[in-house]
PDB file of C-alpha atoms and ligand atoms in Angstrom:
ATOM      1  CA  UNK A1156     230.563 138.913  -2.207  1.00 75.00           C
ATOM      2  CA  UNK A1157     232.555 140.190  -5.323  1.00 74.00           C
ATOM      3  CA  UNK A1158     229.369 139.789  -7.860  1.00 85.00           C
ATOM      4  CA  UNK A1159     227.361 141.013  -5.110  1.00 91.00           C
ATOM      5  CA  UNK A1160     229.364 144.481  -5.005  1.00 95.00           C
ATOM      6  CA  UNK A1161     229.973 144.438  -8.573  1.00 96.00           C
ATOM      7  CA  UNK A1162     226.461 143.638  -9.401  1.00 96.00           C
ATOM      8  CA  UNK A1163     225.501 146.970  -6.629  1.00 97.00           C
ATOM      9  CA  UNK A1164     228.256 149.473  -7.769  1.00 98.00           C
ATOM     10  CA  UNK A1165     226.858 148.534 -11.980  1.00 97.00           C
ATOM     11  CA  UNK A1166     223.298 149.322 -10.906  1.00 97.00           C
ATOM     12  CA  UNK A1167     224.555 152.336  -8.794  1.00 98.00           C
ATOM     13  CA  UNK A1168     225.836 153.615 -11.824  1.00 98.00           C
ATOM     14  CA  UNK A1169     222.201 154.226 -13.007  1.00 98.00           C
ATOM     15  CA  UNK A1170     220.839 156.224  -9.814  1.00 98.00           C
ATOM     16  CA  UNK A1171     223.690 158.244  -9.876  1.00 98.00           C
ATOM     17  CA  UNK A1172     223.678 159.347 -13.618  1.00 98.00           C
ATOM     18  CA  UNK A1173     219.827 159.724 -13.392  1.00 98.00           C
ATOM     19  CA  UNK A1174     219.882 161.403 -10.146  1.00 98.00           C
ATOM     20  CA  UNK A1175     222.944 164.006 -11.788  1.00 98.00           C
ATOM     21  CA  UNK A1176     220.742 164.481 -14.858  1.00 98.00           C
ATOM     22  CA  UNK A1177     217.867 165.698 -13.282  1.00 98.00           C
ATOM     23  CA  UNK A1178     219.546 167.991 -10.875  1.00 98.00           C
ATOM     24  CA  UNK A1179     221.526 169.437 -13.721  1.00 98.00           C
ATOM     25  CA  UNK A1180     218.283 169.783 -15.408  1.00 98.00           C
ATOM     26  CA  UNK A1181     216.686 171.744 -12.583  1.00 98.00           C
ATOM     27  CA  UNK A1182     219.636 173.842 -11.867  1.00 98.00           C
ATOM     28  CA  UNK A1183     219.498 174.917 -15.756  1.00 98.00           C
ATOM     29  CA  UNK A1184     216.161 175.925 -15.569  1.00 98.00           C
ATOM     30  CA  UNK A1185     216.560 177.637 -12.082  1.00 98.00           C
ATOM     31  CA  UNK A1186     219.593 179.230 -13.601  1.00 96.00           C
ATOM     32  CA  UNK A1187     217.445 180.670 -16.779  1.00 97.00           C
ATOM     33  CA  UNK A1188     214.566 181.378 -15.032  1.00 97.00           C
ATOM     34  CA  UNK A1189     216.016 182.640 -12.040  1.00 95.00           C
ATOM     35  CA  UNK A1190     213.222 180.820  -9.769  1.00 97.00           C
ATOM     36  CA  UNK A1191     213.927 179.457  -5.948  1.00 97.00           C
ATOM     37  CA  UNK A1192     216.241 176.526  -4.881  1.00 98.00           C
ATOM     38  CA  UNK A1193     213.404 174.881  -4.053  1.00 97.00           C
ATOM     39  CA  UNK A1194     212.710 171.540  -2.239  1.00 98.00           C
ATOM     40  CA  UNK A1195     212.570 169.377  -4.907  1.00 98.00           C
ATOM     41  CA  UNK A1196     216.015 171.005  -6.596  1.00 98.00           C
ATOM     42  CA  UNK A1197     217.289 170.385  -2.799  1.00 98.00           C
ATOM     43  CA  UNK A1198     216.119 166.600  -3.292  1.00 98.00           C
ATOM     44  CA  UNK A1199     217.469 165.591  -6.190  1.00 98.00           C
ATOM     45  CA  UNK A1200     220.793 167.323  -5.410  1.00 98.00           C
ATOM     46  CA  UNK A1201     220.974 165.271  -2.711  1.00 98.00           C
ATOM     47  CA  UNK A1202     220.192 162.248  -4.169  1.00 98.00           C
ATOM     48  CA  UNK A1203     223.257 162.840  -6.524  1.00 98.00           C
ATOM     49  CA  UNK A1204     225.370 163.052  -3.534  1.00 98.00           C
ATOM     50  CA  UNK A1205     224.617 160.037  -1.558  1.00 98.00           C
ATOM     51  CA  UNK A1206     224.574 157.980  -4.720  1.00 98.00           C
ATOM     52  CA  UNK A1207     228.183 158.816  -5.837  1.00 98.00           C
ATOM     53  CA  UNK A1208     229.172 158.876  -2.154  1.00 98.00           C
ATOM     54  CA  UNK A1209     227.641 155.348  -2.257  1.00 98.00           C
ATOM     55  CA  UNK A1210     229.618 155.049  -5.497  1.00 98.00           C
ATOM     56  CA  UNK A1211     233.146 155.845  -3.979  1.00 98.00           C
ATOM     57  CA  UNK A1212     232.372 153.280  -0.733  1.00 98.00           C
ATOM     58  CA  UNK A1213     231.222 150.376  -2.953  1.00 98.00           C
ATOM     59  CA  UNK A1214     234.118 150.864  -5.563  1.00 98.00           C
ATOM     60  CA  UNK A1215     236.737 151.618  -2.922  1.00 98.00           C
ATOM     61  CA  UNK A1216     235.397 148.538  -1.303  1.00 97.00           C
ATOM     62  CA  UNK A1217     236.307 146.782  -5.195  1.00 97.00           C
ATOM     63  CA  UNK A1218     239.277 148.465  -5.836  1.00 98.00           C
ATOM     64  CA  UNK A1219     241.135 146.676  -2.729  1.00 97.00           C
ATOM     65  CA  UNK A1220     239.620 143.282  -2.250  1.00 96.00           C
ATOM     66  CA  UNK A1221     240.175 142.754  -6.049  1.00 95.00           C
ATOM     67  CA  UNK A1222     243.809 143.742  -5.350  1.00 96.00           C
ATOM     68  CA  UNK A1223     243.628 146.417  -7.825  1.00 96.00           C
ATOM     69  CA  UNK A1224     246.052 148.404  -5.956  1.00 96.00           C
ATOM     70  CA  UNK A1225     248.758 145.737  -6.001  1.00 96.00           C
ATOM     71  CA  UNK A1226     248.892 145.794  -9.928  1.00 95.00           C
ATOM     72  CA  UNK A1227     249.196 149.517 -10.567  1.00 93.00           C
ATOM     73  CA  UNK A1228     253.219 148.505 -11.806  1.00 88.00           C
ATOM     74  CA  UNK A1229     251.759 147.009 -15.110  1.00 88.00           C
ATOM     75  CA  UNK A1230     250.565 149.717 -17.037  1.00 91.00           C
ATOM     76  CA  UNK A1231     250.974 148.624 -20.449  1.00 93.00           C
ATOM     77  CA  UNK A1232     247.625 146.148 -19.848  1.00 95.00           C
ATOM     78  CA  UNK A1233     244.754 148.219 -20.862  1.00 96.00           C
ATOM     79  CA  UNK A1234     242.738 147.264 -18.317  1.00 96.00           C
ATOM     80  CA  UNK A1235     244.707 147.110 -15.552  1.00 97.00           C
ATOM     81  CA  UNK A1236     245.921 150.946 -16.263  1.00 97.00           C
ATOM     82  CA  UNK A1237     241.679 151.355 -16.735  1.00 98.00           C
ATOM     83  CA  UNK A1238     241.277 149.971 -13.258  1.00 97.00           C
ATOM     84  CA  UNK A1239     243.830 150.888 -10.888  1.00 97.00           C
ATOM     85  CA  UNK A1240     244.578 154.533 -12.009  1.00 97.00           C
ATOM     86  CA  UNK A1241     242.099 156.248 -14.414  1.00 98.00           C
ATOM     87  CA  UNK A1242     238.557 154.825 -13.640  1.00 98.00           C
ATOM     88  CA  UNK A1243     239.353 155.960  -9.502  1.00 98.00           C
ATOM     89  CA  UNK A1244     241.558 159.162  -9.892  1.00 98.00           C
ATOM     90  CA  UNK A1245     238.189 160.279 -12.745  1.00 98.00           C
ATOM     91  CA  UNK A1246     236.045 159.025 -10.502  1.00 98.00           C
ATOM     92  CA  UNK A1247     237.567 160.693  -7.238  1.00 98.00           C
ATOM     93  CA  UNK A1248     237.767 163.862  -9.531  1.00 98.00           C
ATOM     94  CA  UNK A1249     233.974 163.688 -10.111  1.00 99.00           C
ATOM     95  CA  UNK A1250     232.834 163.085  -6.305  1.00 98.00           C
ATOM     96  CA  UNK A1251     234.469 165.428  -5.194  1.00 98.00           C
ATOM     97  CA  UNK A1252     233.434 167.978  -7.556  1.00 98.00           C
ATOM     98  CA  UNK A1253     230.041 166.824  -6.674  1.00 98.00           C
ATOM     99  CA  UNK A1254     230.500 167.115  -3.161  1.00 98.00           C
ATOM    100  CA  UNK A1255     231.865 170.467  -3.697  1.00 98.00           C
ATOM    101  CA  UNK A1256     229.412 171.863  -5.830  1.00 98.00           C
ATOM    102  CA  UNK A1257     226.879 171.371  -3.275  1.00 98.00           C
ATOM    103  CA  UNK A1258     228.205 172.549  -0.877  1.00 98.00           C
ATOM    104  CA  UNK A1259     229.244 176.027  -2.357  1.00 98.00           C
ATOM    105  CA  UNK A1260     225.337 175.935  -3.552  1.00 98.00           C
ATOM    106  CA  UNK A1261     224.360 175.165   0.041  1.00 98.00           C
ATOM    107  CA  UNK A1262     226.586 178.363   0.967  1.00 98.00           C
ATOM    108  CA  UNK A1263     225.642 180.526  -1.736  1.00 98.00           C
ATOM    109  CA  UNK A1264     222.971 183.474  -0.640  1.00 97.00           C
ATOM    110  CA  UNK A1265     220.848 184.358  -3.615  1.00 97.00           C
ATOM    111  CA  UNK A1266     218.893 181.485  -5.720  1.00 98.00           C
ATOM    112  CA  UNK A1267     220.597 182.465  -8.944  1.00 98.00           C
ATOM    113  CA  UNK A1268     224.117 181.223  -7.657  1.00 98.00           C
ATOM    114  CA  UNK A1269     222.712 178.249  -6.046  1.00 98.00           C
ATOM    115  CA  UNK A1270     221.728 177.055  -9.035  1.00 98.00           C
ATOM    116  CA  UNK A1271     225.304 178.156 -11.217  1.00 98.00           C
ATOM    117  CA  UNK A1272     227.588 176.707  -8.436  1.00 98.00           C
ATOM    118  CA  UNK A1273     225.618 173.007  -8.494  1.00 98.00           C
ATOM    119  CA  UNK A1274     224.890 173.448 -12.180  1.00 98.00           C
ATOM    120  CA  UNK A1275     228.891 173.988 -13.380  1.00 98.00           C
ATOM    121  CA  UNK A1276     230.246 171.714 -10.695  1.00 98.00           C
ATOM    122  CA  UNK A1277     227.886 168.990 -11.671  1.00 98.00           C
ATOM    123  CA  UNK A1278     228.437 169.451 -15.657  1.00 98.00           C
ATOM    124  CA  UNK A1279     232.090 168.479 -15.309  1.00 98.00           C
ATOM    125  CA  UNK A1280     231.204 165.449 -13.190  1.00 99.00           C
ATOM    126  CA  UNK A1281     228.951 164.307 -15.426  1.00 98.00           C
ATOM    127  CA  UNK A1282     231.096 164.335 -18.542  1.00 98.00           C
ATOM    128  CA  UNK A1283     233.833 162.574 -16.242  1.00 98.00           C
ATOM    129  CA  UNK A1284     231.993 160.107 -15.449  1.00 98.00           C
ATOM    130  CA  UNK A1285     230.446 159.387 -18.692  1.00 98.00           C
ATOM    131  CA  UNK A1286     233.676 159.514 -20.008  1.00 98.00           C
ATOM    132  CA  UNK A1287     235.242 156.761 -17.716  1.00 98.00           C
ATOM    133  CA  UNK A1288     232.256 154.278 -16.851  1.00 98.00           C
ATOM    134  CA  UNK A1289     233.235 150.978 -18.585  1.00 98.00           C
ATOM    135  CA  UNK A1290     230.863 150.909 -20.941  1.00 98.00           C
ATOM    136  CA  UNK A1291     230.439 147.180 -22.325  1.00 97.00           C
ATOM    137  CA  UNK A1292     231.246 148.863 -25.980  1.00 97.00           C
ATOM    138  CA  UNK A1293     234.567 150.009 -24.427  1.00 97.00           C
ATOM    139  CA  UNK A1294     237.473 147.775 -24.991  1.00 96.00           C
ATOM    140  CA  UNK A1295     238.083 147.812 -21.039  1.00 97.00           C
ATOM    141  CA  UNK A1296     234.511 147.447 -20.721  1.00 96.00           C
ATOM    142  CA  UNK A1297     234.451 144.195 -22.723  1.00 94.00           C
ATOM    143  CA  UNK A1298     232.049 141.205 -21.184  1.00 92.00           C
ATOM    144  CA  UNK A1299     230.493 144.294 -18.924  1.00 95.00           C
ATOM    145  CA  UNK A1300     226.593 144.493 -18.711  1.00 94.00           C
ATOM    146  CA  UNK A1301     224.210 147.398 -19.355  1.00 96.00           C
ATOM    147  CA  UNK A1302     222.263 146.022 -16.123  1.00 94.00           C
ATOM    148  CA  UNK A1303     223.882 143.858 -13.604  1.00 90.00           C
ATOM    149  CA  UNK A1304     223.112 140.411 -14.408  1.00 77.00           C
ATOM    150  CA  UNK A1305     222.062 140.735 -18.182  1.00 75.00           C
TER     151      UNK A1305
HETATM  152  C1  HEM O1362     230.003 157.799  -9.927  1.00 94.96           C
HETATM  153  C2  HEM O1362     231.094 157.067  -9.827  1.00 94.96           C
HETATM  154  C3  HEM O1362     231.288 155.715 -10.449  1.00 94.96           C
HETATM  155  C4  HEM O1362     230.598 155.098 -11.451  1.00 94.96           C
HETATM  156  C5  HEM O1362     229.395 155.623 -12.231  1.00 94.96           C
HETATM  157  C6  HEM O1362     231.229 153.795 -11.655  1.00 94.96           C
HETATM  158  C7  HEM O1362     230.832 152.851 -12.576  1.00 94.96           C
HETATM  159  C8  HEM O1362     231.411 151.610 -12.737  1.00 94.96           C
HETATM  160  C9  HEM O1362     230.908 150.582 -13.627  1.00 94.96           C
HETATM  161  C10 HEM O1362     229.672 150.712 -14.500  1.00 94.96           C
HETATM  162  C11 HEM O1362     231.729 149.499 -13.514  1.00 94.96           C
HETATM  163  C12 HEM O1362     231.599 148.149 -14.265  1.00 94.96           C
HETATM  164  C13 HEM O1362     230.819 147.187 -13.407  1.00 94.96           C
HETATM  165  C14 HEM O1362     230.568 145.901 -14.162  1.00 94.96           C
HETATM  166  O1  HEM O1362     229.673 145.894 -15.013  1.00 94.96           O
HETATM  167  O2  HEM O1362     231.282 144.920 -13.891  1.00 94.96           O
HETATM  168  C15 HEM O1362     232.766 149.842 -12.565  1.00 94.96           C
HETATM  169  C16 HEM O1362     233.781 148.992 -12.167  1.00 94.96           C
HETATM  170  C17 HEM O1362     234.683 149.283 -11.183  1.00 94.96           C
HETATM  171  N1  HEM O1362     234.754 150.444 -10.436  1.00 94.96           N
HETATM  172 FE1  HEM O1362     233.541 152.070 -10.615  1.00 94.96          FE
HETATM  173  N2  HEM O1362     232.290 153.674 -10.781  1.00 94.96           N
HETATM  174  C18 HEM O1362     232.351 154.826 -10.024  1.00 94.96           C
HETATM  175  C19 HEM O1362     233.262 155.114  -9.042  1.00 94.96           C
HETATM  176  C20 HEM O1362     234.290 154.282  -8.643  1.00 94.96           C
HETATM  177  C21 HEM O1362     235.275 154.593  -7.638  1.00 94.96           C
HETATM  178  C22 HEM O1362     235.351 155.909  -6.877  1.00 94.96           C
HETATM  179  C23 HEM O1362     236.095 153.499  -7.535  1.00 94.96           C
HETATM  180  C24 HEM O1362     237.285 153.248  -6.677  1.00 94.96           C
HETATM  181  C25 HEM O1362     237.563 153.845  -5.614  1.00 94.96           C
HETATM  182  C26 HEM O1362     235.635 152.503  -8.459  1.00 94.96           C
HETATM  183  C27 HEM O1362     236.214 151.256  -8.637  1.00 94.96           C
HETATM  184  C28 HEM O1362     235.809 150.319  -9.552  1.00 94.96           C
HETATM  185  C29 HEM O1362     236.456 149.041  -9.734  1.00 94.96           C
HETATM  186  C30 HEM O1362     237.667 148.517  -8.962  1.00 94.96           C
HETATM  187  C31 HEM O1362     235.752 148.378 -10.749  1.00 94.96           C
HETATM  188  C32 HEM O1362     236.064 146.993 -11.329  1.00 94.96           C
HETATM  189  C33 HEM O1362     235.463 145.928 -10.506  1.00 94.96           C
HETATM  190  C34 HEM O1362     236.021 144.603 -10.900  1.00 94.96           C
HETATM  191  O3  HEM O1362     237.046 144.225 -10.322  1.00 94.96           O
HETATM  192  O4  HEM O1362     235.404 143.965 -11.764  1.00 94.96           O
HETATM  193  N3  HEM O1362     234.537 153.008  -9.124  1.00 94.96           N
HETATM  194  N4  HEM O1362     232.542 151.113 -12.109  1.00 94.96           N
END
């Protein structure tokens, strides 16, 4: 059960940052070039959401049944501080501004701020979350995988 969700939430971790990528890419060019939110900027958008809402279940789903929660008193461990408060309050941080961002694009009347309310709400999450995934050349990221299972 554990490697099984740890195993999902590592090769999660690719969809979403490909899936945030390519929106961000779109909503650059849509921003520049002032063309439609289209379908496939709609798509991809979406994607991003349902993979870091998928994200927050599966790592929600890690942070309590590996107890996480219960060790948030020892903070001078690295990787317990890592854990229990900085990898989930960055993480929260970043789904929500996702979640946010499309929704004020969603709301948004002309094309143009579509595109700048996804694009700028998506850039921070981004650099959030590249800035707090446990990479395996992180010292909390230490005997991590690039791809679950190698
Ligand atoms: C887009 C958002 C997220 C990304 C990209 C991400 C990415 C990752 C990655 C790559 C790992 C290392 C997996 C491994 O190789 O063992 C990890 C571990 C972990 N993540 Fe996330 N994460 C995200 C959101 C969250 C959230 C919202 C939570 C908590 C609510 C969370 C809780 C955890 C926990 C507890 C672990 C350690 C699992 C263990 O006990 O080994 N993650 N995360």
């Amino acid at each position: 059960m554990y490697t099984g969700l740890t195993h999902l939430h590592s090769l999660l971790r690719w969809f979403a940052l490909l899936a945030i990528i390519i929106a961000l890419v779109k909503s650059f060019q849509g921003m520049r070039q002032g063309t439609d939110f289209g379908k496939s900027d709609n798509r991809w958008a979406l994607l991003t959401l349902i993979a870091f809402h998928l994200q927050l279940l599966v790592g929600l789903a890690l942070y309590f049944t590996q107890g996480w929660h219960t060790q948030i008193g020892n903070m001078a461990d690295k990787v317990v501080r890592f854990y229990s408060i900085e990898h989930l309050v960055a993480m929260l941080i970043a789904i929500a501004l996702v979640t946010i961002g499309r929704v004020r694009s969603k709301k948004a009347t002309t094309a143009i701020a579509k595109h700048k309310r996804q694009f700028w709400a998506f850039l921070v999450a981004l650099v959030l979350v590249l800035i707090n995934v446990p990479w395996p050349f992180r010292e909390v990221g230490a005997g991590n995988a690039w791809f679950p299972g190698m």
